[in-house]
Tab-separated table of C-alpha atoms in Angstrom:
chain	number	residue	atom	x	y	z
G	8	MET	CA	7.372	-8.453	-9.625
G	9	LYS	CA	4.743	-10.271	-7.575
G	10	THR	CA	2.353	-7.878	-5.776
G	11	LEU	CA	0.112	-8.745	-2.799
G	12	VAL	CA	-2.822	-6.396	-2.098
G	13	LEU	CA	-3.890	-6.651	1.579
G	14	ILE	CA	-7.314	-5.039	1.984
G	15	ALA	CA	-8.521	-3.943	5.412
G	16	HIS	CA	-11.996	-2.422	5.160
G	17	PRO	CA	-14.598	-3.628	7.700
G	18	HIS	CA	-17.537	-2.569	5.468
G	19	ILE	CA	-16.261	-2.852	1.956
G	20	GLU	CA	-19.636	-3.707	0.391
G	21	SER	CA	-20.981	-0.297	1.448
G	22	SER	CA	-17.705	1.400	0.321
G	23	ARG	CA	-17.512	3.240	-2.942
G	24	VAL	CA	-13.840	3.824	-3.377
G	25	ASN	CA	-12.274	0.755	-1.735
G	26	LYS	CA	-14.843	-1.557	-3.343
G	27	LYS	CA	-13.955	-0.214	-6.753
G	28	TRP	CA	-10.237	-0.432	-6.012
G	29	LYS	CA	-10.699	-4.107	-4.942
G	30	GLU	CA	-12.652	-4.886	-8.147
G	31	SER	CA	-9.987	-3.253	-10.267
G	32	ALA	CA	-7.240	-5.188	-8.464
G	33	LEU	CA	-9.106	-8.460	-8.916
G	34	ASN	CA	-9.170	-7.830	-12.689
G	35	GLN	CA	-5.374	-7.795	-12.805
G	36	THR	CA	-3.839	-11.206	-13.374
G	37	ASP	CA	-0.505	-10.168	-11.843
G	38	LEU	CA	-1.969	-9.127	-8.464
G	39	THR	CA	-2.913	-11.330	-5.464
G	40	VAL	CA	-5.799	-9.817	-3.581
G	41	HIS	CA	-6.364	-10.762	0.052
G	42	ASP	CA	-9.243	-9.204	2.000
G	43	LEU	CA	-8.506	-9.476	5.697
G	44	TYR	CA	-12.027	-8.744	6.890
G	45	GLU	CA	-13.490	-11.245	4.502
G	46	THR	CA	-10.990	-13.905	5.654
G	47	TYR	CA	-10.785	-13.144	9.432
G	48	CYS	CA	-14.078	-11.430	10.365
G	49	ASP	CA	-14.885	-14.157	12.914
G	50	GLN	CA	-11.794	-16.296	13.312
G	51	PRO	CA	-8.205	-15.866	14.439
G	52	ILE	CA	-5.497	-14.706	12.026
G	53	ASP	CA	-3.532	-17.630	10.638
G	54	VAL	CA	-0.047	-16.284	11.109
G	55	LYS	CA	1.723	-18.999	9.120
G	56	VAL	CA	-0.550	-18.523	6.088
G	57	GLU	CA	-0.075	-14.743	6.254
G	58	GLN	CA	3.718	-15.048	6.520
G	59	GLN	CA	3.831	-17.409	3.560
G	60	LEU	CA	1.799	-14.935	1.515
G	61	LEU	CA	4.317	-12.229	2.356
G	62	LEU	CA	7.292	-14.443	1.486
G	63	ALA	CA	5.728	-15.216	-1.915
G	64	HIS	CA	5.493	-11.546	-2.981
G	65	ASP	CA	7.884	-8.712	-3.655
G	66	ARG	CA	5.566	-5.723	-3.112
G	67	ILE	CA	2.945	-5.494	-0.392
G	68	VAL	CA	0.109	-2.980	-0.810
G	69	PHE	CA	-1.873	-2.150	2.331
G	70	GLN	CA	-5.300	-0.793	1.209
G	71	PHE	CA	-7.629	0.728	3.775
G	72	PRO	CA	-9.811	3.749	4.637
G	73	LEU	CA	-8.267	6.231	7.073
G	74	TYR	CA	-9.889	5.673	10.519
G	75	TRP	CA	-8.957	8.089	13.282
G	76	TYR	CA	-5.626	8.877	11.622
G	77	SER	CA	-4.784	5.207	11.246
G	78	SER	CA	-5.977	1.963	9.764
G	79	PRO	CA	-9.030	-0.129	10.785
G	80	PRO	CA	-8.325	-2.292	13.870
G	81	LEU	CA	-7.916	-5.607	12.078
G	82	LEU	CA	-4.874	-4.381	10.176
G	83	LYS	CA	-3.261	-3.214	13.413
G	84	GLN	CA	-3.903	-6.701	14.905
G	85	TRP	CA	-2.544	-8.242	11.707
G	86	PHE	CA	0.726	-6.324	12.115
G	87	ASP	CA	0.969	-7.257	15.812
G	88	GLU	CA	0.484	-10.962	15.047
G	89	VAL	CA	2.202	-11.483	11.713
G	90	PHE	CA	5.319	-9.309	12.094
G	91	THR	CA	6.748	-11.520	14.730
G	92	PHE	CA	10.030	-11.076	16.587
G	93	GLY	CA	12.699	-13.279	15.085
G	94	TRP	CA	10.753	-13.439	11.775
G	95	ALA	CA	10.152	-9.873	10.671
G	96	HIS	CA	12.434	-8.060	13.143
G	97	GLY	CA	14.940	-8.631	15.869
G	98	PRO	CA	17.758	-11.241	15.734
G	99	GLY	CA	17.193	-13.394	12.681
G	100	GLY	CA	14.081	-11.380	11.749
G	101	THR	CA	14.980	-10.627	8.098
G	102	LYS	CA	12.240	-12.350	6.167
G	103	LEU	CA	10.780	-9.095	4.819
G	104	THR	CA	14.048	-7.320	4.059
G	105	GLY	CA	14.064	-5.676	0.671
G	106	LYS	CA	10.341	-6.150	-0.019
G	107	GLU	CA	8.396	-3.079	-1.011
G	108	TRP	CA	5.641	-1.432	1.062
G	109	VAL	CA	2.904	0.685	-0.511
G	110	LEU	CA	-0.107	2.265	1.215
G	111	ALA	CA	-3.344	2.873	-0.693
G	112	ILE	CA	-5.655	5.033	1.540
G	113	SER	CA	-9.041	6.507	0.983
G	114	ILE	CA	-9.767	9.648	3.034
G	115	GLY	CA	-13.122	11.312	3.399
G	116	SER	CA	-11.780	14.871	3.875
G	117	PRO	CA	-10.287	17.120	1.172
G	118	GLU	CA	-6.550	17.290	0.717
G	119	HIS	CA	-6.278	20.865	1.971
G	120	SER	CA	-7.510	19.789	5.480
G	121	TYR	CA	-4.336	17.607	5.836
G	122	GLN	CA	-1.714	20.328	6.258
G	123	ALA	CA	-0.334	22.665	8.875
G	124	GLY	CA	-3.152	25.125	9.648
G	125	GLY	CA	-5.767	22.864	8.009
G	126	TYR	CA	-8.610	21.189	9.844
G	127	ASN	CA	-6.574	17.995	10.658
G	128	LEU	CA	-3.284	19.980	11.154
G	129	PHE	CA	-0.977	17.273	9.804
G	130	SER	CA	-0.141	15.975	6.349
G	131	VAL	CA	-0.834	12.372	5.416
G	132	SER	CA	2.916	11.860	5.273
G	133	GLU	CA	3.075	12.886	9.004
G	134	ILE	CA	0.062	10.867	9.936
G	135	THR	CA	1.495	7.718	8.328
G	136	LYS	CA	4.841	7.902	10.139
G	137	PRO	CA	4.018	4.727	12.214
G	138	PHE	CA	3.675	2.789	8.924
G	139	GLN	CA	6.947	4.272	7.679
G	140	ALA	CA	8.676	3.315	10.958
G	141	SER	CA	7.243	-0.187	10.786
G	142	ALA	CA	8.506	-0.640	7.213
G	143	SER	CA	11.936	0.519	8.261
G	144	LEU	CA	12.005	-1.827	11.364
G	145	VAL	CA	11.290	-4.858	9.221
G	146	GLY	CA	13.665	-3.859	6.475
G	147	MET	CA	11.070	-3.074	3.815
G	148	ILE	CA	11.368	-0.270	1.283
G	149	TYR	CA	8.599	2.316	1.938
G	150	LEU	CA	7.322	3.705	-1.343
G	151	PRO	CA	5.080	6.690	-2.130
G	152	PRO	CA	1.407	6.005	-1.154
G	153	PHE	CA	-1.716	6.234	-3.302
G	154	ILE	CA	-4.203	8.631	-1.614
G	155	GLU	CA	-7.769	9.373	-2.613
G	156	TYR	CA	-9.245	12.413	-0.834
G	157	ARG	CA	-12.951	13.267	-0.499
G	158	SER	CA	-13.713	9.587	-0.990
G	159	ASN	CA	-17.230	9.923	0.458
G	160	LYS	CA	-18.154	12.747	-1.913
G	161	ILE	CA	-16.501	12.122	-5.313
G	162	SER	CA	-18.546	11.221	-8.360
G	163	ASP	CA	-18.816	7.744	-9.923
G	164	TYR	CA	-16.675	9.010	-12.858
G	165	ASP	CA	-13.936	10.162	-10.429
G	166	ILE	CA	-14.055	6.846	-8.629
G	167	THR	CA	-13.540	5.029	-11.953
G	168	GLN	CA	-10.615	7.367	-12.655
G	169	SER	CA	-9.291	6.749	-9.175
G	170	SER	CA	-9.354	2.983	-9.667
G	171	ILE	CA	-7.386	3.347	-12.905
G	172	GLY	CA	-4.850	5.544	-11.146
G	173	TYR	CA	-4.769	3.065	-8.246
G	174	VAL	CA	-3.852	0.119	-10.447
G	175	LYS	CA	-1.234	2.142	-12.337
G	176	HIS	CA	0.352	3.287	-9.101
G	177	ILE	CA	0.571	-0.017	-7.262
G	178	THR	CA	1.921	-1.845	-10.306
G	179	ASN	CA	4.448	0.871	-11.214
G	180	THR	CA	7.945	-0.616	-10.742
G	181	GLU	CA	9.402	2.904	-10.854
G	182	LEU	CA	7.823	3.811	-7.513
G	183	ASN	CA	11.032	2.276	-6.210
G	184	PRO	CA	13.599	5.156	-6.424
G	185	LYS	CA	16.484	2.671	-7.064
G	186	ILE	CA	14.663	1.177	-10.059
G	187	ARG	CA	13.663	4.648	-11.315
G	188	PHE	CA	17.278	5.871	-11.003
G	189	HIS	CA	18.582	2.700	-12.762
G	190	ASN	CA	16.151	3.258	-15.634
G	191	TYR	CA	17.118	6.944	-15.821
G	192	LEU	CA	20.848	6.001	-16.126
G	193	LYS	CA	20.003	3.428	-18.745
G	194	GLN	CA	18.157	6.067	-20.798
G	195	LEU	CA	21.094	8.472	-20.462
G	196	ASP	CA	23.420	5.760	-21.694
G	197	GLU	CA	21.123	5.001	-24.705
G	198	SER	CA	20.753	8.691	-25.579
G	199	THR	CA	24.535	9.201	-25.293
G	200	LEU	CA	25.081	6.222	-27.599
G	201	SER	CA	22.626	7.497	-30.204
G	202	VAL	CA	24.276	10.949	-30.165
G	203	ASN	CA	27.721	9.465	-30.660
G	204	GLU	CA	26.678	7.260	-33.583
């Protein structure tokens, strides 16, 4: 499986969590890391290049800090320009069909603030509905996200642990429920065979 990590953090050098995640991803030989703010901070998005990157990968990871219950603005612009009608959606727009979509989000607040009755009232699953809807529109398979809460308060040790968990999560083929179920059935078959022998 070829995985593309799209990073959208406008100030990644001053970030603790996203910077460490990026470093960890860069250390993996099987991941392609593409920093949107590094590439397009002062120039237009090259739609053809971005579309070719998407076509060359099976899983797309969108990594960003949560800004006002969404992503930083460049990622929104990237979606608007790259997911074109007739290419990603609409008649003939099937280029992304079957590819996997994973969010990796850092959040400054604690997890308990993202629930009914909490400070932010809504869960991260509810807040990320626009991403889920976008994945559905373009025929991608939306997979469970990787979330790091309290990202501006956690210790260096916890950031290191987070980066280990981040890499394990985004490279885990069993995030896809079809693959997980297939592997489960295979294990059942193998255990049945060993019992019958």
